[in-house]
Short mmCIF file of C-alpha atoms in Angstrom, two decimals:
data_model
loop_
_atom_site.label_atom_id
_atom_site.label_comp_id
_atom_site.label_asym_id
_atom_site.label_seq_id
_atom_site.Cartn_x
_atom_site.Cartn_y
_atom_site.Cartn_z
CA LEU U 1 0.00 0.00 0.00
CA GLU U 2 2.91 2.35 0.62
CA LYS U 3 4.12 1.76 -2.92
CA VAL U 4 0.62 2.47 -4.27
CA ALA U 5 0.46 5.71 -2.28
CA GLU U 6 3.86 6.71 -3.66
CA TYR U 7 2.68 6.20 -7.23
CA LYS U 8 -0.52 8.13 -6.58
CA ARG U 9 1.53 11.14 -5.45
CA ASN U 10 3.28 11.17 -8.82
CA PRO U 11 1.46 13.65 -11.12
CA ASN U 12 2.47 11.54 -14.12
CA VAL U 13 0.49 8.53 -12.83
CA LEU U 14 -3.19 8.45 -13.74
CA TYR U 15 -4.15 5.79 -11.20
CA ALA U 16 -2.52 3.06 -9.10
CA ASP U 17 -3.97 -0.04 -7.44
CA PRO U 18 -2.48 -3.09 -5.72
CA ASP U 19 -1.92 -6.10 -7.98
CA TYR U 20 -4.39 -8.51 -6.42
CA TYR U 21 -4.48 -12.24 -7.22
CA ARG U 22 -7.43 -14.38 -8.21
CA VAL U 23 -7.26 -18.08 -7.35
CA LEU U 24 -8.18 -21.00 -9.59
CA VAL U 25 -9.04 -24.24 -7.81
CA MET U 26 -9.43 -27.46 -9.75
CA PRO U 27 -12.64 -29.25 -8.73
CA THR U 28 -12.42 -32.71 -7.24
CA GLU U 29 -14.63 -35.03 -9.24
CA GLU U 30 -15.23 -38.73 -9.54
CA PRO U 31 -13.66 -40.53 -12.53
CA GLY U 32 -15.78 -40.47 -15.65
CA PRO U 33 -17.51 -40.48 -17.99
CA THR U 34 -17.98 -44.26 -18.00
CA PRO U 35 -18.67 -46.71 -19.45
CA ALA U 36 -20.67 -45.69 -22.53
CA GLY U 37 -19.74 -43.06 -25.05
CA GLN U 38 -16.17 -44.23 -25.52
CA ALA U 39 -14.24 -41.33 -27.09
CA ASN U 40 -17.32 -39.29 -28.02
CA TYR U 41 -18.50 -37.32 -24.99
CA PHE U 42 -21.10 -35.07 -26.61
CA GLN U 43 -23.90 -36.94 -24.83
CA GLU U 44 -22.19 -36.08 -21.55
CA GLN U 45 -22.43 -32.34 -22.27
CA TRP U 46 -25.88 -31.71 -20.86
CA TYR U 47 -25.38 -27.95 -21.01
CA LEU U 48 -25.24 -28.14 -24.82
CA HIS U 49 -28.04 -30.60 -25.47
CA ASN U 50 -30.13 -32.11 -22.68
CA THR U 51 -32.74 -34.70 -23.55
CA GLY U 52 -32.85 -36.18 -20.06
CA GLN U 53 -30.11 -38.62 -21.04
CA SER U 54 -28.43 -40.73 -18.40
CA HIS U 55 -24.87 -40.34 -17.16
CA THR U 56 -23.04 -43.26 -15.59
CA ARG U 57 -19.96 -42.71 -13.49
CA VAL U 58 -17.75 -44.58 -11.04
CA GLU U 59 -18.54 -43.58 -7.47
CA GLN U 60 -16.19 -44.46 -4.63
CA THR U 61 -17.96 -45.81 -1.54
CA LEU U 62 -16.86 -47.43 1.71
CA LEU U 63 -17.59 -50.78 0.08
CA GLY U 64 -15.54 -49.97 -3.00
CA PRO U 65 -16.28 -48.51 -6.44
CA VAL U 66 -19.82 -48.80 -7.77
CA LEU U 67 -21.54 -47.57 -10.90
CA SER U 68 -23.87 -44.64 -10.24
CA THR U 69 -26.36 -43.36 -12.80
CA THR U 70 -28.15 -40.03 -12.88
CA ARG U 71 -30.30 -38.30 -15.47
CA GLY U 72 -30.44 -34.79 -16.83
CA THR U 73 -33.45 -32.52 -17.11
CA ALA U 74 -34.76 -32.35 -20.65
CA GLY U 75 -34.44 -28.85 -22.09
CA ALA U 76 -32.05 -27.57 -19.40
CA ASP U 77 -29.41 -26.53 -21.94
CA ILE U 78 -28.37 -23.73 -24.31
CA ASP U 79 -29.90 -25.41 -27.40
CA ALA U 80 -26.50 -25.73 -29.06
CA PRO U 81 -27.65 -27.95 -31.98
CA GLU U 82 -30.37 -25.43 -32.80
CA GLY U 83 -27.81 -22.62 -32.66
CA TRP U 84 -25.42 -24.52 -34.93
CA GLU U 85 -28.15 -24.69 -37.57
CA LEU U 86 -27.98 -20.87 -37.67
CA SER U 87 -24.20 -20.45 -37.46
CA GLN U 88 -21.12 -22.58 -36.95
CA GLY U 89 -18.65 -19.72 -36.84
CA VAL U 90 -15.96 -18.88 -39.41
CA LEU U 91 -13.34 -21.49 -40.24
CA THR U 92 -9.92 -19.98 -41.02
CA THR U 93 -6.27 -20.50 -40.18
CA ASP U 94 -5.24 -16.89 -40.83
CA PRO U 95 -5.05 -14.92 -37.55
CA THR U 96 -4.87 -11.62 -39.45
CA ALA U 97 -7.98 -12.15 -41.54
CA GLU U 98 -10.65 -9.51 -40.91
CA ASP U 99 -13.39 -12.15 -40.79
CA THR U 100 -11.65 -14.21 -38.11
CA PRO U 101 -13.58 -13.89 -34.86
CA LYS U 102 -11.60 -15.18 -31.92
CA VAL U 103 -12.72 -15.81 -28.37
CA ALA U 104 -10.10 -14.59 -25.91
CA VAL U 105 -9.53 -17.19 -23.19
CA LEU U 106 -7.86 -15.68 -20.11
CA ASP U 107 -6.81 -18.64 -17.99
CA SER U 108 -3.89 -20.91 -17.13
CA GLY U 109 -2.95 -21.20 -20.81
CA ALA U 110 -3.94 -24.09 -23.05
CA ASP U 111 -2.45 -27.21 -24.58
CA CYS U 112 -2.88 -26.12 -28.18
CA GLY U 113 -1.41 -29.40 -29.38
CA ALA U 114 -4.25 -31.38 -27.81
CA ARG U 115 -6.60 -33.07 -30.27
CA GLU U 116 -9.48 -30.85 -29.18
CA LEU U 117 -7.58 -27.63 -29.90
CA GLN U 118 -5.41 -28.45 -32.91
CA GLY U 119 -5.66 -25.59 -35.39
CA LYS U 120 -7.81 -23.48 -33.05
CA CYS U 121 -5.21 -21.38 -31.18
CA LEU U 122 -4.62 -18.50 -33.59
CA GLU U 123 -3.15 -16.25 -30.92
CA GLN U 124 -0.91 -17.42 -28.08
CA THR U 125 0.38 -14.97 -25.48
CA ASN U 126 2.02 -15.51 -22.09
CA LEU U 127 1.60 -12.62 -19.66
CA VAL U 128 3.02 -14.22 -16.51
CA GLY U 129 6.46 -15.34 -17.76
CA LEU U 130 7.85 -18.64 -19.00
CA ASN U 131 8.71 -19.86 -15.49
CA PRO U 132 6.69 -17.79 -13.01
CA GLY U 133 6.07 -18.09 -9.31
CA VAL U 134 8.10 -18.81 -6.22
CA PHE U 135 8.46 -22.54 -6.81
CA GLU U 136 8.65 -22.33 -10.64
CA LEU U 137 6.14 -25.15 -11.09
CA ASP U 138 4.74 -23.90 -14.38
CA PRO U 139 7.57 -23.80 -16.96
CA CYS U 140 6.73 -23.13 -20.62
CA THR U 141 8.97 -23.13 -23.68
CA PRO U 142 9.27 -20.24 -26.17
CA ALA U 143 7.72 -22.56 -28.75
CA ALA U 144 4.57 -22.95 -26.62
CA PRO U 145 4.50 -19.84 -24.39
CA PRO U 146 0.93 -20.27 -23.07
CA CYS U 147 1.42 -23.93 -22.08
CA ASP U 148 -1.01 -25.25 -19.49
CA ASN U 149 0.50 -27.32 -16.70
CA PHE U 150 -2.54 -26.80 -14.48
CA GLY U 151 -5.22 -28.03 -16.90
CA HIS U 152 -7.93 -25.49 -16.14
CA GLY U 153 -7.37 -23.32 -19.21
CA THR U 154 -7.27 -26.25 -21.63
CA PHE U 155 -10.68 -27.41 -20.43
CA VAL U 156 -12.20 -23.92 -20.63
CA ALA U 157 -10.76 -23.32 -24.10
CA SER U 158 -12.12 -26.68 -25.26
CA GLU U 159 -15.60 -25.89 -23.97
CA VAL U 160 -15.50 -22.73 -26.09
CA GLY U 161 -13.86 -23.91 -29.28
CA ALA U 162 -13.00 -27.60 -29.36
CA ASN U 163 -12.98 -29.23 -32.77
CA THR U 164 -16.60 -30.29 -33.19
CA ASN U 165 -18.50 -32.96 -35.12
CA ASN U 166 -15.46 -35.23 -35.36
CA SER U 167 -16.87 -38.02 -33.15
CA GLU U 168 -14.01 -37.52 -30.72
CA GLY U 169 -13.84 -35.86 -27.31
CA ILE U 170 -16.20 -33.02 -26.50
CA ALA U 171 -17.95 -30.43 -28.66
CA GLY U 172 -17.05 -26.74 -28.49
CA GLY U 173 -19.91 -24.31 -28.17
CA GLY U 174 -18.36 -22.10 -30.85
CA TRP U 175 -17.89 -24.99 -33.35
CA ASN U 176 -15.52 -23.37 -35.90
CA THR U 177 -14.71 -20.28 -33.82
CA SER U 178 -10.98 -19.76 -33.26
CA LEU U 179 -9.31 -18.91 -29.98
CA GLY U 180 -6.92 -16.34 -28.59
CA ILE U 181 -5.08 -17.99 -25.70
CA PHE U 182 -3.79 -15.65 -23.00
CA LYS U 183 -1.89 -17.26 -20.13
CA VAL U 184 -2.71 -14.99 -17.18
CA CYS U 185 -2.58 -17.63 -14.42
CA TYR U 186 0.20 -19.94 -13.29
CA GLN U 187 0.42 -23.06 -11.18
CA GLU U 188 1.66 -22.51 -7.63
CA VAL U 189 1.65 -24.06 -4.16
CA VAL U 190 -0.01 -21.99 -1.44
CA SER U 191 -0.59 -22.67 2.24
CA ASP U 192 -3.16 -21.64 4.82
CA GLY U 193 -0.61 -22.25 7.56
CA VAL U 194 -1.63 -25.85 8.07
CA ASN U 195 -2.35 -27.38 4.67
CA THR U 196 -0.80 -26.83 1.26
CA PHE U 197 -2.76 -26.59 -1.98
CA LEU U 198 -1.87 -26.63 -5.66
CA VAL U 199 -3.80 -23.75 -7.24
CA GLY U 200 -3.73 -21.37 -10.14
CA LEU U 201 -2.67 -17.83 -9.23
CA CYS U 202 -3.89 -15.04 -11.50
CA PRO U 203 -2.44 -11.54 -11.05
CA LEU U 204 -5.01 -8.93 -12.05
CA SER U 205 -2.35 -6.98 -13.94
CA ALA U 206 -1.94 -9.89 -16.37
CA SER U 207 -5.69 -10.11 -16.96
CA ALA U 208 -5.95 -6.36 -17.49
CA GLU U 209 -3.16 -6.46 -20.06
CA ALA U 210 -4.74 -9.45 -21.81
CA ILE U 211 -8.08 -7.65 -22.10
CA THR U 212 -6.32 -4.64 -23.62
CA LEU U 213 -4.41 -6.79 -26.09
CA ALA U 214 -7.50 -8.75 -27.10
CA ALA U 215 -9.57 -5.60 -27.53
CA THR U 216 -6.96 -3.81 -29.64
CA GLU U 217 -5.97 -6.89 -31.69
CA GLN U 218 -2.30 -6.55 -30.77
CA ARG U 219 -0.28 -9.71 -31.20
CA ASP U 220 3.16 -10.97 -30.26
#
């Protein structure tokens, strides 16, 4: 706060705020989806298309693993198939094309080499450094600067723009829409004084810069 006050006293500084951190926590879930569906998980994506279909997963109990089945609520979705009949986005591999809409994903990066995201990451920017943090648990190479060692960003990016209608993995809500990947979070170990946790730390300054870059179409 003293440093912020010092900046605020400078007439050349418009405004100054502390660089707060947001925290990403990976949810703890049971293994799944199983056993049906194999490599095509579209039927598991109730939020895209919900017909009341069943979902079977492995649930751990005191007596060991058992299969547990639950059902969705028909119509509780975003009507993705109906939306895709109206538009499936613009398919292009040219990041400079004027007709290339990209969704900016501000997260822990993304594995752009994953099957779901191949050809979708038209912009890749790292705003936290190639080996950030105290424990340097999130190293990336110059060849893949927004790499995702935490996993959160890859999942979010895939929900937005995964390769769709290929009978593999999940479907992306944007179908053909390309992605701008901005790594604004990094993997780190934090402690509450008793326990330690592996989380994603996201400095607000990185997110603010990413929003500016995405809005002005600046690229590395």
